[in-house]
Backbone as JSON, one array per atom type, in Angstrom:
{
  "sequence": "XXXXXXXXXXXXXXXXXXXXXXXXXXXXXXXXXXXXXXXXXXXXXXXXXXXXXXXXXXXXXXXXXXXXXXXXXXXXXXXXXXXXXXXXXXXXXXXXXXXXXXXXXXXXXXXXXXXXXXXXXXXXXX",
  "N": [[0.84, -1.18, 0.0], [0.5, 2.35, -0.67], [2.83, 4.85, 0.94], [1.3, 7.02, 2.12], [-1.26, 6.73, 1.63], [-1.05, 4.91, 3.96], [-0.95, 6.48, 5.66], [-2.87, 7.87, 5.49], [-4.82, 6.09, 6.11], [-4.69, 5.29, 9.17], [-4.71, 8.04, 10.57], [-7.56, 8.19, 9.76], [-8.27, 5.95, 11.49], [-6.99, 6.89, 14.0], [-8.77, 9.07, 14.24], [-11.53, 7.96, 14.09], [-11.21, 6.49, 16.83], [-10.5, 8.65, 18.97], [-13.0, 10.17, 18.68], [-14.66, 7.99, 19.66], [-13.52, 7.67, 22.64], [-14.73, 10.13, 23.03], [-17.11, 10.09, 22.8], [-17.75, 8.05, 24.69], [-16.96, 9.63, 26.92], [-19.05, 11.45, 27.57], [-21.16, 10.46, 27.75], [-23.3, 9.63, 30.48], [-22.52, 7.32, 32.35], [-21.51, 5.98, 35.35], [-19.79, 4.52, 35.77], [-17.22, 4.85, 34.0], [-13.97, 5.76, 34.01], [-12.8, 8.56, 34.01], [-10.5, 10.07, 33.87], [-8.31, 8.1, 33.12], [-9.55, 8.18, 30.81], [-9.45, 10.51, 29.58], [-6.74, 10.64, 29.61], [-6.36, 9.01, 27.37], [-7.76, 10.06, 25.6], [-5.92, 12.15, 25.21], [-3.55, 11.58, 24.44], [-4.66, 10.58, 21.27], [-5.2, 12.71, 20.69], [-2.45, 13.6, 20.23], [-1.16, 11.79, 19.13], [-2.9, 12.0, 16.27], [-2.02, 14.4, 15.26], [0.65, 13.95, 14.97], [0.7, 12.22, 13.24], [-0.82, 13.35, 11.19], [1.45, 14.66, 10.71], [2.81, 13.19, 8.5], [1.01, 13.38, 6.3], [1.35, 15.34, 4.42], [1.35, 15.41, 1.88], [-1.07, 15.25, 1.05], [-3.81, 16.78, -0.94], [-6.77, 19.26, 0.01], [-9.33, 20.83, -1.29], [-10.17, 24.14, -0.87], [-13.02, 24.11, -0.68], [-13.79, 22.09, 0.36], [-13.28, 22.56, 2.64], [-14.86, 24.84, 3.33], [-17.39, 23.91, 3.15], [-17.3, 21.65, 5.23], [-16.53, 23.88, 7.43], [-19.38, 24.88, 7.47], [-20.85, 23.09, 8.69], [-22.26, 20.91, 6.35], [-22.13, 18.33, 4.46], [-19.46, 16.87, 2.97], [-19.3, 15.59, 0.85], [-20.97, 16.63, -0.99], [-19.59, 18.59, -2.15], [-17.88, 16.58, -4.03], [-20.33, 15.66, -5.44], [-21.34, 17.89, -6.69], [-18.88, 18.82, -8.08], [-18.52, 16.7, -9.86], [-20.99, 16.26, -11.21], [-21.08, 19.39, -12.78], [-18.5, 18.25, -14.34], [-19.62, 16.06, -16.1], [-21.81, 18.09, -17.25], [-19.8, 20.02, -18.41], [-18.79, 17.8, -20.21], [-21.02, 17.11, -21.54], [-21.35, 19.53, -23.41], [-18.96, 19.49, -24.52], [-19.0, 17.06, -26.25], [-20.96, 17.82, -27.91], [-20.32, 19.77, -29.69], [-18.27, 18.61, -30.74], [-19.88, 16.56, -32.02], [-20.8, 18.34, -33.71], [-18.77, 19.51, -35.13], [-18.04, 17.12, -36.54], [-20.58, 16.68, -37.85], [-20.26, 18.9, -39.48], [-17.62, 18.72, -41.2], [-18.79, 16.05, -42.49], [-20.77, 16.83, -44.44], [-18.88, 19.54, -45.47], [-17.44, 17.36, -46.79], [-19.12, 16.2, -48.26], [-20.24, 17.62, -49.78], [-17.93, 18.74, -51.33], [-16.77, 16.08, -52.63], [-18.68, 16.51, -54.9], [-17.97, 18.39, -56.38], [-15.07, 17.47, -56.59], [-14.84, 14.42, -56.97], [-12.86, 12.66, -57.48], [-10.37, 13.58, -56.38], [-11.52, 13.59, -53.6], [-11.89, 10.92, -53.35], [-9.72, 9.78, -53.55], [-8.38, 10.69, -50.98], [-10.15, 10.01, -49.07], [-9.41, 7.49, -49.34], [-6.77, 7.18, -48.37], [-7.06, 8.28, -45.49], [-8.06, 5.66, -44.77]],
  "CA": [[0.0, 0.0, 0.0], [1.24, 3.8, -0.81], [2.34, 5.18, 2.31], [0.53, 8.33, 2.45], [-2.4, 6.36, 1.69], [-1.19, 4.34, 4.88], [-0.33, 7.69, 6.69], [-4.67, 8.61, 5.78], [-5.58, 5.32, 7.19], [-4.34, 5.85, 9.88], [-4.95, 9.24, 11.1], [-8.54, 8.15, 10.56], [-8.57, 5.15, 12.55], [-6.97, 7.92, 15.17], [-9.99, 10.01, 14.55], [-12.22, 6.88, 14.91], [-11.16, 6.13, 18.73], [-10.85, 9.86, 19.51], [-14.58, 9.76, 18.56], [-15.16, 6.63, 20.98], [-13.47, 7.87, 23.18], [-15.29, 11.63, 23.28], [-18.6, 9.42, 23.16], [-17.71, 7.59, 26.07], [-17.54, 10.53, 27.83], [-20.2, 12.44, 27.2], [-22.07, 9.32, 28.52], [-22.96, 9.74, 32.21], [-22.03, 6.35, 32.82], [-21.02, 5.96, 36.71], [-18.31, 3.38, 35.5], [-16.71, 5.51, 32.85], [-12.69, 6.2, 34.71], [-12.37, 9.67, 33.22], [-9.07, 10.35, 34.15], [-8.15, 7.28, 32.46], [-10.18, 8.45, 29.07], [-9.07, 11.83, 29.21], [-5.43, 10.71, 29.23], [-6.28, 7.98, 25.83], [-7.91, 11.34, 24.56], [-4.93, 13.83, 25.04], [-2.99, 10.33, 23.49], [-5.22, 10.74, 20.54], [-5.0, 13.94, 19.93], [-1.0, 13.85, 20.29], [-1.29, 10.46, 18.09], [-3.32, 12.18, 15.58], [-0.81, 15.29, 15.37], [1.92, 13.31, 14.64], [0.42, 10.96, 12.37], [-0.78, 14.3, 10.13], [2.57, 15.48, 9.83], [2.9, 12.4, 7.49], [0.07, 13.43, 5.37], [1.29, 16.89, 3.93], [0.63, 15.8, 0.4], [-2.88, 15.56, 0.36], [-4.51, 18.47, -0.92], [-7.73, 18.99, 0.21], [-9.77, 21.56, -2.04], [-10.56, 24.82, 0.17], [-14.23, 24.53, -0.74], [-14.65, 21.02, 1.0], [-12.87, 22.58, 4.31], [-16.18, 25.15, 3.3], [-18.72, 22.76, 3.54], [-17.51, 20.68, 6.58], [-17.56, 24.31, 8.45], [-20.9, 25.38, 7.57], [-21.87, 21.63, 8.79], [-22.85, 20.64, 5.13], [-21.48, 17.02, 4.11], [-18.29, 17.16, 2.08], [-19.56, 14.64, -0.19], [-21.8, 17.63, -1.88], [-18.62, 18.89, -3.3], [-17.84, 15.9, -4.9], [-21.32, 15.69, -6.69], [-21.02, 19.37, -7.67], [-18.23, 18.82, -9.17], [-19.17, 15.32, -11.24], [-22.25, 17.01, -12.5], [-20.22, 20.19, -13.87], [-17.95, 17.81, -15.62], [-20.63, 15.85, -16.66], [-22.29, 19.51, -18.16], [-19.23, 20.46, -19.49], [-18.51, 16.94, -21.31], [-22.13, 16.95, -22.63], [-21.67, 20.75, -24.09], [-17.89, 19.41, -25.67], [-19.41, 16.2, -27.02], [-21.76, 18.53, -28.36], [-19.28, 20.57, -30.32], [-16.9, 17.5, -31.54], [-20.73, 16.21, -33.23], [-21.07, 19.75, -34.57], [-18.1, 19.55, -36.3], [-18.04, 16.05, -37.23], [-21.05, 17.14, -39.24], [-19.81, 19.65, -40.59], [-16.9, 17.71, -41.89], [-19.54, 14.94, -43.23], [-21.19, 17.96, -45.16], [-18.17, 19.55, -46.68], [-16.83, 16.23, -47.67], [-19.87, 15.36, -49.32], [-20.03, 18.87, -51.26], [-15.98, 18.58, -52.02], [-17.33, 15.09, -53.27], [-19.64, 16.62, -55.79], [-17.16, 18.73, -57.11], [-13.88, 17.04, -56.6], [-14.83, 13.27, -56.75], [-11.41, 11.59, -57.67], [-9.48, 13.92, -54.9], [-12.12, 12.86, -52.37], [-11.91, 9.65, -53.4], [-7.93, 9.24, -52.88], [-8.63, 11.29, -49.43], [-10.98, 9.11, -48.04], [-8.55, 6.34, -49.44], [-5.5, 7.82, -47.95], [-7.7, 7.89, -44.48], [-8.02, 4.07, -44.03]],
  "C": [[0.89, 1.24, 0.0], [1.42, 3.96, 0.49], [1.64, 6.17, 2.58], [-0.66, 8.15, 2.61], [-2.6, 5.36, 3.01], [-0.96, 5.06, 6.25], [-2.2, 7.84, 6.94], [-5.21, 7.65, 7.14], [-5.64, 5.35, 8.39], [-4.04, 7.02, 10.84], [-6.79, 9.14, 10.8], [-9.0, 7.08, 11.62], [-8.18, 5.79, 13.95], [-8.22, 8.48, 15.56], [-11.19, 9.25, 15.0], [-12.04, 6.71, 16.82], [-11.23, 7.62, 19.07], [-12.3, 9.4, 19.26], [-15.46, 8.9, 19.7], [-14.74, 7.16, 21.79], [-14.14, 9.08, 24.05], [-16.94, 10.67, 23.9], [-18.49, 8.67, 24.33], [-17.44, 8.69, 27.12], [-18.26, 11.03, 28.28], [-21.01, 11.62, 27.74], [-21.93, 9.38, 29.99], [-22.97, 8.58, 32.68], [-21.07, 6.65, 33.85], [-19.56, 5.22, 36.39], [-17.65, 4.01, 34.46], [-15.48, 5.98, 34.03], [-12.25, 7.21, 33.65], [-11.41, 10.23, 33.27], [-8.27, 9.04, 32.9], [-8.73, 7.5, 30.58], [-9.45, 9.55, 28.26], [-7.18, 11.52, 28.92], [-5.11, 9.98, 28.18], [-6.89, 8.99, 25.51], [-6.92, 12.62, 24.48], [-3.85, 12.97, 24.1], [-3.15, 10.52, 22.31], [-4.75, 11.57, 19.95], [-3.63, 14.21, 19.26], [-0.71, 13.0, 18.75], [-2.01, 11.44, 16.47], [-2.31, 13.45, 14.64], [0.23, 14.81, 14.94], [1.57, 12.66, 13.37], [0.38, 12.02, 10.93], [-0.15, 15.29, 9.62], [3.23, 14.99, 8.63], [2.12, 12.48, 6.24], [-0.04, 14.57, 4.76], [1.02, 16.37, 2.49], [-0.61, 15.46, -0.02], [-3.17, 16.65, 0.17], [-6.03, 18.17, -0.67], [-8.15, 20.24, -0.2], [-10.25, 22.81, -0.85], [-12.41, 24.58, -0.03], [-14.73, 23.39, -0.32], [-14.88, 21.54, 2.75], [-14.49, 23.91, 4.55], [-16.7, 25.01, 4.09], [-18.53, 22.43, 4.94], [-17.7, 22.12, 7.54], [-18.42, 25.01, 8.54], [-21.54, 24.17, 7.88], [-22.37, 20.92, 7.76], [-21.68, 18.96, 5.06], [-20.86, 17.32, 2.78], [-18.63, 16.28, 0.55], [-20.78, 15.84, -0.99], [-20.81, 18.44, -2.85], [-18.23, 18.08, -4.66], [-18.93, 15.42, -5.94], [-21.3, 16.37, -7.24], [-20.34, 18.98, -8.28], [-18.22, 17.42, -10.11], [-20.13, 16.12, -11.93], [-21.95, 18.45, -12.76], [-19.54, 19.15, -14.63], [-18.88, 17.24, -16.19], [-21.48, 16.95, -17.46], [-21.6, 19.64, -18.91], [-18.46, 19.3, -20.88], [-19.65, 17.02, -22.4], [-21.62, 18.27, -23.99], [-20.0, 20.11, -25.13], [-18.39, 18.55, -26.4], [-20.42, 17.05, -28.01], [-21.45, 19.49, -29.47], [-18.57, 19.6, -31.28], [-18.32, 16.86, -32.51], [-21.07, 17.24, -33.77], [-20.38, 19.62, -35.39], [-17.45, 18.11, -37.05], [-19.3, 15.87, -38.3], [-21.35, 18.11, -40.35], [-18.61, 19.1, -41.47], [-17.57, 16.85, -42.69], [-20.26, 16.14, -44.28], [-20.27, 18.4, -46.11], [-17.37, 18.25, -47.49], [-18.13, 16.19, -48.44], [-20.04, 16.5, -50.31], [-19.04, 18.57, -51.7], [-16.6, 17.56, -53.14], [-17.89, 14.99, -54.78], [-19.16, 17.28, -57.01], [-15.92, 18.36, -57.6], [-13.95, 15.61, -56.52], [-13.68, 12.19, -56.97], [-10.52, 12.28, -56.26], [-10.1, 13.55, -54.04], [-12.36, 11.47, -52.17], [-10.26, 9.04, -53.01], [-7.94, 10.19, -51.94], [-8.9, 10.57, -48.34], [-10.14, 7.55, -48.14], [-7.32, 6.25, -48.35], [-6.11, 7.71, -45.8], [-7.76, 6.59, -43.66], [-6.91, 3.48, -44.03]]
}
């Protein structure tokens, strides 16, 4: 496995137990040793810190870090941007059959006038 991609994993399986661990707090469970939590959550944090000094070459787009803090789910970026490319492939595909029949057009005029040169053209082609 890449390591950077084993640097991610890893800084979220950090963020995973931080997580468990916050949620086990927050729980007024009598049996919860919060001294004991709080020192596997300052762990965490330290752990997590370290881990994401390994992960400087991710880029992460400023308009996801956005989203996550207006609370919005980051995964709305990534549809936005599929359905723009998706728009802007339709509108090029859209263009490349424009002028693929315009090409089929003046060949077939050329054709009408020039039928031996468009005939060793279209030869010359295959």
């Amino acid at each position: 496995m890449d390591s950077s991609k084993q640097n991610l994993n890893q800084v979220i399986y950090s963020i995973d137990k931080t997580l468990e661990i916050l949620h086990q707090l927050s729980s007024f469970d009598v049996d919860v040793d919060v001294a004991s939590h709080l020192n596997n959550l300052v762990f965490e944090f330290d752990n997590m810190a370290k881990l994401g000094e390994n992960c400087h070459s991710i880029k992460v787009p400023m308009e996801v870090l956005n989203l996550i803090d207006n609370g919005k789910n980051p995964d709305e970026f990534t549809r936005d941007l599929l359905n723009n490319c998706i728009a802007k492939n339709q509108i090029t595909k859209g263009k490349v059959d424009t002028f693929k029949d315009l090409r089929d057009h003046l060949l077939e005029d050329l054709e009408h006038a020039f039928p031996d040169e468009v005939e060793d053209y279209i030869q010359r082609r295959i």
